[in-house]
Coordinates of C-alpha atoms in Angstrom, one line a residue:
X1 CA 2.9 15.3 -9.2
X2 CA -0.1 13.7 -10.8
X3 CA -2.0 16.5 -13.3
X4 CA -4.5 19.1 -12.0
X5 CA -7.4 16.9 -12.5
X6 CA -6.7 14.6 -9.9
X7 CA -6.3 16.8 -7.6
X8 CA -9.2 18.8 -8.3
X9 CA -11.6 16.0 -8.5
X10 CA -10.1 14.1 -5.2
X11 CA -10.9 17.5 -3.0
X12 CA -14.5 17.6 -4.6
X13 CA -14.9 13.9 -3.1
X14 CA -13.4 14.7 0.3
X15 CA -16.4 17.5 0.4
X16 CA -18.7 14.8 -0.4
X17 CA -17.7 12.7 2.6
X18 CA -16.7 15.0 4.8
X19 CA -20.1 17.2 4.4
X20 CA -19.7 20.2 5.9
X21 CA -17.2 22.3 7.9
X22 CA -13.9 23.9 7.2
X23 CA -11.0 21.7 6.1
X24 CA -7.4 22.2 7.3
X25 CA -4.5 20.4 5.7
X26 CA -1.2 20.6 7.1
X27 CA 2.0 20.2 5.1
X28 CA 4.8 19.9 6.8
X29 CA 7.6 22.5 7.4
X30 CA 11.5 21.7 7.2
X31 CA 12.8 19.3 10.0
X32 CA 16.2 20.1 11.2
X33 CA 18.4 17.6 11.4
X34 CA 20.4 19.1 14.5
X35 CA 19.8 22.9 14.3
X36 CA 17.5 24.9 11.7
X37 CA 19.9 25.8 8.9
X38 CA 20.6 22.2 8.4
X39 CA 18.0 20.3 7.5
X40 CA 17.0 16.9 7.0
X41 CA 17.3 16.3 3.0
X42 CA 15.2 15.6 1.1
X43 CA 12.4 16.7 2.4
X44 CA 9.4 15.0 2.7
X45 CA 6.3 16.1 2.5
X46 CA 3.1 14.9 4.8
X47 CA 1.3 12.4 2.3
X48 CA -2.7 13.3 2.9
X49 CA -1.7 17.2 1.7
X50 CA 0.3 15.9 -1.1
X51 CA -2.9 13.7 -1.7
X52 CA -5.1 16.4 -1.9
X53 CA -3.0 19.5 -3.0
X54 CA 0.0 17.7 -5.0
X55 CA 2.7 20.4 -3.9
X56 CA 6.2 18.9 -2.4
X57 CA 7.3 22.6 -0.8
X58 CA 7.2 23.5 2.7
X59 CA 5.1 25.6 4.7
X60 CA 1.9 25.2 3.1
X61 CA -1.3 24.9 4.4
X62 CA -4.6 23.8 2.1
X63 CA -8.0 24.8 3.4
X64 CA -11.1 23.5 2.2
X65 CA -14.3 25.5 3.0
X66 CA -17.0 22.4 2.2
X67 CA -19.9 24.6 3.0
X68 CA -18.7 27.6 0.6
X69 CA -17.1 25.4 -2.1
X70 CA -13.9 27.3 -1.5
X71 CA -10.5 26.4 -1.7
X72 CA -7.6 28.1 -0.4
X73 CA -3.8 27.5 -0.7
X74 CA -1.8 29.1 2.6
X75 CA 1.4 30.3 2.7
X76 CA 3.9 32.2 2.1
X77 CA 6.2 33.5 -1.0
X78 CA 10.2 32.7 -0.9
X79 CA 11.8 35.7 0.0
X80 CA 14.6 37.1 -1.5
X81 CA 17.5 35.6 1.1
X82 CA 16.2 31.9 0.4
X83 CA 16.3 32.4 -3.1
X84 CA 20.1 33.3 -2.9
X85 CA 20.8 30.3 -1.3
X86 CA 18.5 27.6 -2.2
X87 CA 17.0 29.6 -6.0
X88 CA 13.8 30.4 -7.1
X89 CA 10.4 28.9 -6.6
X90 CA 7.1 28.9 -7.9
X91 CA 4.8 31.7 -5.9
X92 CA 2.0 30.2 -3.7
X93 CA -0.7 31.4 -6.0
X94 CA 1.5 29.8 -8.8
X95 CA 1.5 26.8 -7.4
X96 CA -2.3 27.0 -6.6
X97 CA -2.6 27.0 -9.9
X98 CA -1.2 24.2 -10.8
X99 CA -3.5 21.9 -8.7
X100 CA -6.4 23.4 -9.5
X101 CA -7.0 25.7 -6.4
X102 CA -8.6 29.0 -7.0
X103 CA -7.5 31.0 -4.3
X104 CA -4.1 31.6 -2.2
X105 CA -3.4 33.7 0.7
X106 CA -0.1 34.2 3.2
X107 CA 0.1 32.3 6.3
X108 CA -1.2 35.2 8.3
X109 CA -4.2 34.9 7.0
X110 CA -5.0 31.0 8.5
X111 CA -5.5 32.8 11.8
X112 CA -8.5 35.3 10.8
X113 CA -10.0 32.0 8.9
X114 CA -10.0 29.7 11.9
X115 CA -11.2 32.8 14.0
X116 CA -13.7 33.5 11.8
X117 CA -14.9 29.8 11.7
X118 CA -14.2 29.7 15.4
X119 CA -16.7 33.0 15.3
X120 CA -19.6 31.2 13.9
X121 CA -19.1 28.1 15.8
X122 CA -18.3 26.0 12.5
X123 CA -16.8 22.0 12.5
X124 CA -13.1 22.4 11.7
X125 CA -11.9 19.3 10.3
X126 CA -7.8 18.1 10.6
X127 CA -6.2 15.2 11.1
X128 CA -4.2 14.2 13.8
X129 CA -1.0 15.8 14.0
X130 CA 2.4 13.6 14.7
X131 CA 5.1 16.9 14.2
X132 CA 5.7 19.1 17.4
X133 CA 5.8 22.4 15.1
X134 CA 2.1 21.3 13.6
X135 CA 0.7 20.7 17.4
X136 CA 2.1 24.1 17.9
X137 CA 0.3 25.4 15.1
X138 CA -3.0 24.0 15.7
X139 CA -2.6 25.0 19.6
X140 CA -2.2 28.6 18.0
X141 CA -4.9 28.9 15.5
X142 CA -7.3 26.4 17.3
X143 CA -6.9 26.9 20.6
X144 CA -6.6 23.0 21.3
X145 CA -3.8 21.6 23.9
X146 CA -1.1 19.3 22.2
X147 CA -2.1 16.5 24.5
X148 CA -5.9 17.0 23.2
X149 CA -5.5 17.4 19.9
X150 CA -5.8 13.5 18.5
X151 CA -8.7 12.9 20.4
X152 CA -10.2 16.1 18.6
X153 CA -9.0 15.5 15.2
X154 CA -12.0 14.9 12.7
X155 CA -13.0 11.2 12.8
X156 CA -15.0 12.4 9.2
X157 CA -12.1 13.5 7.9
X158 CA -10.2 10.6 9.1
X159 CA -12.7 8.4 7.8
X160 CA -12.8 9.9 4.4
X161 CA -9.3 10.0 3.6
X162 CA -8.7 6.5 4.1
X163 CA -11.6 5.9 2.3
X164 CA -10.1 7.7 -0.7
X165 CA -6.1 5.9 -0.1
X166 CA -7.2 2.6 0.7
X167 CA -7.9 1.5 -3.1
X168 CA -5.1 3.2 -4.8
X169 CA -6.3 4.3 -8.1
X170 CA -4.4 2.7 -11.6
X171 CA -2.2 6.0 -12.0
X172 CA -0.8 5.4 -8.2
X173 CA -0.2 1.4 -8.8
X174 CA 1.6 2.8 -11.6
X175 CA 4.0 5.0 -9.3
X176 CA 4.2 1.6 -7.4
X177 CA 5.7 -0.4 -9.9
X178 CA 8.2 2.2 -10.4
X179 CA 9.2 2.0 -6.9
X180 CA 9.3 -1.6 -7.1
X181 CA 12.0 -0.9 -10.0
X182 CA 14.1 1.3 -7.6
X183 CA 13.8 -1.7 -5.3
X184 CA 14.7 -4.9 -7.3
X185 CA 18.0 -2.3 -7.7
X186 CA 18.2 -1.9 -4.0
X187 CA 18.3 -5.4 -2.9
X188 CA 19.7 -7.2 -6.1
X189 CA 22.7 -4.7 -5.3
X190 CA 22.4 -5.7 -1.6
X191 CA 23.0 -9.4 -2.8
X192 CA 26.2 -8.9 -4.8
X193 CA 27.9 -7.2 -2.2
X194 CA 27.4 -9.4 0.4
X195 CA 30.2 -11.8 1.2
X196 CA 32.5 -12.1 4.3
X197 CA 34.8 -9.2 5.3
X198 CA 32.6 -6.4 4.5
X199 CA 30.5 -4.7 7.1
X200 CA 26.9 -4.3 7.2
X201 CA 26.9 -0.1 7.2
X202 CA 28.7 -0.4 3.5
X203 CA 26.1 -2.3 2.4
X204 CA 23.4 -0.4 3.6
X205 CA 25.2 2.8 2.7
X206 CA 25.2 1.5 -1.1
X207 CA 21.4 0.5 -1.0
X208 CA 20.3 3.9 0.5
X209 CA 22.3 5.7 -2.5
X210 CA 20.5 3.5 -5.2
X211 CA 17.1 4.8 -3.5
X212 CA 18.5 8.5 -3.5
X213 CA 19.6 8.4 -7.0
X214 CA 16.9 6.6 -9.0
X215 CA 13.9 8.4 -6.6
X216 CA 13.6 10.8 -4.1
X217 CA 14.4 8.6 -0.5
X218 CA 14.4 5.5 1.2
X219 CA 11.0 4.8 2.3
X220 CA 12.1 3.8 5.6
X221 CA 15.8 3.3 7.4
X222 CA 17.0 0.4 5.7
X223 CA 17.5 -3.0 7.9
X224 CA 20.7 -4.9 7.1
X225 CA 21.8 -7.2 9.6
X226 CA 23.4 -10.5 10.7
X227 CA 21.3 -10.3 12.9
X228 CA 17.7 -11.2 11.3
X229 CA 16.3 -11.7 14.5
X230 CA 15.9 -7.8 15.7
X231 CA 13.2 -6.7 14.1
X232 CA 14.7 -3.1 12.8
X233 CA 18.1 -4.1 12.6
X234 CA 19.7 -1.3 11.5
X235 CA 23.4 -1.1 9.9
X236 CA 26.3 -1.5 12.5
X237 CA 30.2 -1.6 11.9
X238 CA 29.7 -5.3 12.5
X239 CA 31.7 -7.2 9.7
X240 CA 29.7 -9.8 8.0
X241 CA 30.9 -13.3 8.4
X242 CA 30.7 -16.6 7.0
X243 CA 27.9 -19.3 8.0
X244 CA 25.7 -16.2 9.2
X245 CA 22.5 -15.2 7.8
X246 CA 21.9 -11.8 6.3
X247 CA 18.4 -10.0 6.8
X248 CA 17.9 -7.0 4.1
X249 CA 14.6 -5.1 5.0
X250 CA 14.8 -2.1 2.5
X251 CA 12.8 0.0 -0.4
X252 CA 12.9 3.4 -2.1
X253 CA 9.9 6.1 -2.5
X254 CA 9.5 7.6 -5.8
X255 CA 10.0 10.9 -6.8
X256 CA 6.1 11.0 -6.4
X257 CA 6.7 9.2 -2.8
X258 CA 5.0 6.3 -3.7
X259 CA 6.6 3.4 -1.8
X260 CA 8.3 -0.2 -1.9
X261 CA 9.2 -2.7 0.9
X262 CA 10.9 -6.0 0.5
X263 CA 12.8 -7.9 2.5
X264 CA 15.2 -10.6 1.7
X265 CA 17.2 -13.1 3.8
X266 CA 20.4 -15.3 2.6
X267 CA 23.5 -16.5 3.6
X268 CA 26.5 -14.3 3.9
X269 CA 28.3 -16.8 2.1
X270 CA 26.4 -17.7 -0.6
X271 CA 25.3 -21.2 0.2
X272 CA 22.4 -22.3 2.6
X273 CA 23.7 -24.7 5.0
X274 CA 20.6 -27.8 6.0
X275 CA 19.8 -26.0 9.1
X276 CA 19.2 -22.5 7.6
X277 CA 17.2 -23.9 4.8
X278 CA 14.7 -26.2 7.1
X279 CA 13.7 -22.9 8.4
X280 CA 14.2 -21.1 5.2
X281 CA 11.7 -22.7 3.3
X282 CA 9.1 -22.6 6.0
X283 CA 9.2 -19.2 5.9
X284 CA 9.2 -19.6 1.8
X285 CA 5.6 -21.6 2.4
X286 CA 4.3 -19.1 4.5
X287 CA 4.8 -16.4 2.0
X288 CA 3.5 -18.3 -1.2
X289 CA 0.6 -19.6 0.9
X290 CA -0.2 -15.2 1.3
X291 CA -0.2 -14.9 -2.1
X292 CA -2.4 -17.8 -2.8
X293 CA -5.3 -17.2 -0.9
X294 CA -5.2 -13.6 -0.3
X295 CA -8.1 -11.7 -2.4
X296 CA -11.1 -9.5 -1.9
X297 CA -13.8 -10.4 0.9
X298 CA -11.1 -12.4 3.0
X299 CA -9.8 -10.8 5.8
X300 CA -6.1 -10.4 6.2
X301 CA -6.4 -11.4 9.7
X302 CA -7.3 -14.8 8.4
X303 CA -4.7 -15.0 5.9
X304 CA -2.2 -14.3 8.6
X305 CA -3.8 -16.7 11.1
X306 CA -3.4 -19.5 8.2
X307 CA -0.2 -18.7 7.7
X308 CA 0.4 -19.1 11.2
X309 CA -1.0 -22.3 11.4
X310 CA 1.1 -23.6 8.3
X311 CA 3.7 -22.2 10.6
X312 CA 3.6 -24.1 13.6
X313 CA 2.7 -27.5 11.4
X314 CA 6.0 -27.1 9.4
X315 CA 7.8 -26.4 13.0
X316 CA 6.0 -29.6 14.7
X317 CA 7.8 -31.2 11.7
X318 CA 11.3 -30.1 13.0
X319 CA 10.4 -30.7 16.6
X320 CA 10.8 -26.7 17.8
X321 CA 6.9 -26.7 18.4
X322 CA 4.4 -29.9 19.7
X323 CA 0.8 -30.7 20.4
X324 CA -2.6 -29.4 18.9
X325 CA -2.1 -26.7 16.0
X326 CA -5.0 -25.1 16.5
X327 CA -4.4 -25.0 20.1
X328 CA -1.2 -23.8 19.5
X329 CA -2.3 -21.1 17.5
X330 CA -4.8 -19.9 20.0
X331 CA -2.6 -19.7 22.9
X332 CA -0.6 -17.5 20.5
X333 CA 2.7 -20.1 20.8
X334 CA 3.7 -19.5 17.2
X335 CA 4.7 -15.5 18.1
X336 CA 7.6 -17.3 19.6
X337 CA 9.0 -17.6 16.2
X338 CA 6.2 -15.3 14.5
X339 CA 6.1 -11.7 17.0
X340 CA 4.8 -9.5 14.4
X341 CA 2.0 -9.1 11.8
X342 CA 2.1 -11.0 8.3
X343 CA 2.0 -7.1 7.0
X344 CA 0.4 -4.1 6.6
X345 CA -1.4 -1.7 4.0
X346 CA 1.4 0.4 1.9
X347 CA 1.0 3.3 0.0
X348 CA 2.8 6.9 0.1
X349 CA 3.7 6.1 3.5
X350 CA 5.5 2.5 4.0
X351 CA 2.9 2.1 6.9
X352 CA -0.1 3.9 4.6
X353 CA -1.7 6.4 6.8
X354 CA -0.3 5.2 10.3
X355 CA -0.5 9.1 11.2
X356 CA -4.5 8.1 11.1
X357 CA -4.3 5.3 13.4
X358 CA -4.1 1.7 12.5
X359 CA -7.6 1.0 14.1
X360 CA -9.5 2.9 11.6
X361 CA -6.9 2.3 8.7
X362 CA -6.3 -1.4 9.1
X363 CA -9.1 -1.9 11.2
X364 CA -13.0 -1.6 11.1
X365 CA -16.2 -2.3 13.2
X366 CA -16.4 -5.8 12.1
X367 CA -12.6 -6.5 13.5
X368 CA -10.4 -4.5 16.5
X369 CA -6.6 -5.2 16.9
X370 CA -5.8 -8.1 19.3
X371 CA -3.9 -7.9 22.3
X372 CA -2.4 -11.0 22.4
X373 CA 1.4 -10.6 21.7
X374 CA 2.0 -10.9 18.3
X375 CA -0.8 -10.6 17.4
X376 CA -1.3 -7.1 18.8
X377 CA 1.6 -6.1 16.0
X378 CA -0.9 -7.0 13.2
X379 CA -1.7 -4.0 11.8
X380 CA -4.0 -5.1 9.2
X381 CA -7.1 -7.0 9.8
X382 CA -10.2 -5.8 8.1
X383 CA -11.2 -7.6 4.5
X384 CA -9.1 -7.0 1.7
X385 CA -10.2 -4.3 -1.3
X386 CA -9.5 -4.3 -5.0
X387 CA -7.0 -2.0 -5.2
X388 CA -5.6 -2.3 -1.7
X389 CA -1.9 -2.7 -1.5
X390 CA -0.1 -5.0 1.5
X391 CA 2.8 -6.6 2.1
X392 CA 3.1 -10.3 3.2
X393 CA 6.0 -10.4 5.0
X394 CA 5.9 -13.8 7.2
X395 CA 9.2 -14.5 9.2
X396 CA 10.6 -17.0 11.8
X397 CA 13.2 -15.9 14.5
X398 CA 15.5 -16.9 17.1
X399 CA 14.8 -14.1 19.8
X400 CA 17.3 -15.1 23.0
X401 CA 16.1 -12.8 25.4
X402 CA 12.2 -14.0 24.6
X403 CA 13.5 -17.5 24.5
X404 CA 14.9 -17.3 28.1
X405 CA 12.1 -15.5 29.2
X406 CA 8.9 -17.7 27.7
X407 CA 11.1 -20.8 29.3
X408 CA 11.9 -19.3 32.8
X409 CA 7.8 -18.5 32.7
X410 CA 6.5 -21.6 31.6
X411 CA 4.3 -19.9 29.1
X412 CA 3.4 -22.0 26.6
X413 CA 5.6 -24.8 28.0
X414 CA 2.8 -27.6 26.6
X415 CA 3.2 -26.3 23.0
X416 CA 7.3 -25.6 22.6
X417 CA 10.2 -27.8 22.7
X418 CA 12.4 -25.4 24.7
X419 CA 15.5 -27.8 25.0
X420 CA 16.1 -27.7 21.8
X421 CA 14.9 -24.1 20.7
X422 CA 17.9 -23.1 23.1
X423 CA 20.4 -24.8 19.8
X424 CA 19.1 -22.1 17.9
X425 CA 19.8 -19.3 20.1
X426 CA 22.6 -18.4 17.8
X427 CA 20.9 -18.6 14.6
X428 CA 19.4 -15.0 13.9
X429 CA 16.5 -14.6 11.9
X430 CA 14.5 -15.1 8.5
X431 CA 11.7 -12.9 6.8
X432 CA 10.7 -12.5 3.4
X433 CA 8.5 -9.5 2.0
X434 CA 6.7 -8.9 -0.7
X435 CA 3.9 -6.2 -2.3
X436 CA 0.8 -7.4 -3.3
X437 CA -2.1 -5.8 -5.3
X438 CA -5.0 -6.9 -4.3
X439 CA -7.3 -7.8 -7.4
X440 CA -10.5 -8.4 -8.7
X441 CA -9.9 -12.7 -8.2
X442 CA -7.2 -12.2 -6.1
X443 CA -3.6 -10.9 -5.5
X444 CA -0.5 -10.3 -7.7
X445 CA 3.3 -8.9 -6.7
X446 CA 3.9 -5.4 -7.5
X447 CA 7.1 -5.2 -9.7
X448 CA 7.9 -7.2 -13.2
X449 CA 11.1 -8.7 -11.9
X450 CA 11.2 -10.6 -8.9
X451 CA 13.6 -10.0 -6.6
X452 CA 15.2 -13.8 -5.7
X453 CA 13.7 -15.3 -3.0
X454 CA 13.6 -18.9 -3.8
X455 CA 16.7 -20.4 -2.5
X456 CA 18.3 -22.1 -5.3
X457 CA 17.7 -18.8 -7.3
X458 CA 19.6 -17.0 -4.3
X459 CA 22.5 -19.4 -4.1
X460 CA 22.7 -19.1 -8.5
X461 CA 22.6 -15.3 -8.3
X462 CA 25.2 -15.1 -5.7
X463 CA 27.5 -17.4 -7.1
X464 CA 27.1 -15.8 -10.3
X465 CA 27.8 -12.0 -9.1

């Protein structure tokens, strides 16, 4: 938890925004992993209340009465019986207190506000739910159907809080770095154990205890697979072998919940064979060509189109991809290889504020999502910020069942050598990520030590450990 003043003064900003109206933020309440007393650890807290009110316990509700100047901190105390088993905790009002908030009352109490600001026919600002229990709340105190209740979520409030986490402020690229610490761990760890015989849950078992031990969780299922060419590859019992590729797509929140995401590809083995580096070090291009043009006033959805298009020259080269680039590019051929987005804004969620939709967040008036496949999975297009963090994650991959399918089609026939994209059916799949800052020239990585990535790097720091 950052100290009071932040808090205080980023709630006196969201009334500026927002205007008027009564404010409800939910935090979230425990999840149970498969019945209530067992729930899923640790537990995470939903990121815009942490924003605003700072406080990681459960069942708590902030309420911000903009016209009043109020603010109000719901919930209610620990009774004895919890404190028996899980110990004692802060009261509500104590923990009021420590963010600044003047005023705390017990859950009960939610109700007679909203009716009261029901009453007098007064805006009522939240944020669209994504937890069954909070849709059940809001249908309670608000009156509003589950299936109705994004559509009425406050597009002021919407607006205003990505506003306020978009540009993440020098005490929150702080917390970044130290993510990016828990994650040079994650993956440098990830790299020593890999070698033929051992199975990809191990690994990815190790990893996820690195992230649980230096911070407070992964900050998403970690990928690790043979099998780079499924996008969320998640750990199987498979057993890692020789001559295969291995795709590591993992990071680690802080205790704060401040996020990292990286994702490193190498050879289960230790050495690159020719074929794997060709494609390697098109991918290599790609992601040093983000990281040199990326700054403020450019639009990541031109960054990632140029990337594309460096994409599909360095594949003409190998003779997987023919005729006109730009061409090419247009008719959307490079999502053969390319099928998702070049990244995506991170923050205290890996996917910053996807709860809020990604066409407000990574979108804007000027620029809507495409629905061309691939694309449609860019979920970051508007121009780039000082202080906005992404990822540039480019990647190339072998996708059988998308091969078959573009060929029996015909679709994009003129632009893709499909006789001998079928000798690659085998080969998996490549992406490295990184986390840029977006600065006042241009871009830097977020973490002092690099994670390897270059491939004579990953080769030495394989044979080596």
């Amino acid at each position: 938890m950052f100290d009071k003043e932040t808090y205080i003064r980023r709630r006196s900003e969201l009334k500026k925004l927002v205007k008027n109206g009564l404010i409800i933020l939910f935090g979230n309440n425990e999840s149970p992993c498969n019945f209530p007393n067992n729930g899923y650890y640790p537990f995470r807290q939903d990121s815009s209340f942490l924003y605003y009110f700072g406080q990681n316990r459960d069942g708590l509700v902030g309420v911000i009465d903009v016209d009043n100047d109020t603010e109000t901190l719901v919930g209610n105390d620990i009774d004895i019986e919890d404190i028996v088993w899980y110990g004692s905790v802060d009261s509500v009002k104590d923990l009021a207190e420590q963010v600044g908030v003047a005023h705390s009352e017990p859950m009960k109490t939610l109700k007679t506000i909203c009716n009261e600001a029901l009453r007098q026919h007064r805006k009522i600002h939240f944020l669209p739910p994504y937890r069954y229990d909070i849709k059940l709340q809001i249908l309670d105190l608000l009156g509003i159907h589950p299936v109705q209740q994004k559509e009425s979520a406050s597009m002021e409030l919407i607006m205003a809080v990505i506003k306020m986490r978009s540009c993440k402020e020098q005490q929150e690229i702080e917390e970044l770095e130290r993510a990016a610490v828990i994650g040079h761990k994650m993956h440098t760890t990830a790299m020593r154990l890999t070698k033929p015989g051992v199975t990809e849950k191990f690994i990815g078992g190790q990893i996820d205890g690195i992230a649980n031990s230096y911070g407070a969780m992964v900050s998403f299922p970690t990928i690790f697979s043979q099998h780079g060419e499924i996008m969320h590859g998640n750990p199987t019992m498979a057993v890692l072998q020789s001559g295969r590729l291995a795709l590591c797509d993992a990071g680690a929140e802080t205790i704060n919940n401040y996020c990292s995401d990286n994702t490193r590809t190498y050879p289960v083995n230790g050495k690159f064979s020719q074929r794997q580096l060709e494609i390697y070090s098109i991918v290599e291009a790609c992601h040093d060509h983000a990281l040199q043009i990326a700054k403020p006033g450019i639009k990541w959805y031109d960054v990632h189109m140029s990337v594309c298009r460096l994409m599909t020259d360095r594949l003409k080269e190998l003779g997987l991809m023919k005729g006109d680039t730009e061409e090419a590019v247009k008719a959307g051929a490079h999502a053969m290889f390319l099928p998702h987005g070049l990244g995506h804004m991170m923050g205290m969620d890996v996917h910053d504020m996807e709860a809020l939709d990604q066409r407000y967040v990574g979108y804007d008036e000027e620029i809507q999502p495409s629905d061309q496949f691939g694309t449609n999975a860019l979920r970051l297009g508007r121009r780039l910020q000082e202080g906005f963090v992404v990822t540039d994650e480019p990647g190339i991959y072998f996708i059988p069942a998308l091969i078959d399918d573009w060929k029996a089609s015909g679709h994009c026939k003129e632009f893709i050598n499909f006789d001998l994209l079928e000798t690659y059916k085998d080969f998996g799949g490549i992406r490295i990520e990184d986390d840029l800052l977006i600065t006042k020239d241009g871009c830097r990585f977020i973490g002092k030590d690099r994670i390897p990535y270059h491939p004579a790097e990953i080769e030495e720091f394989m044979s080596k450990n």
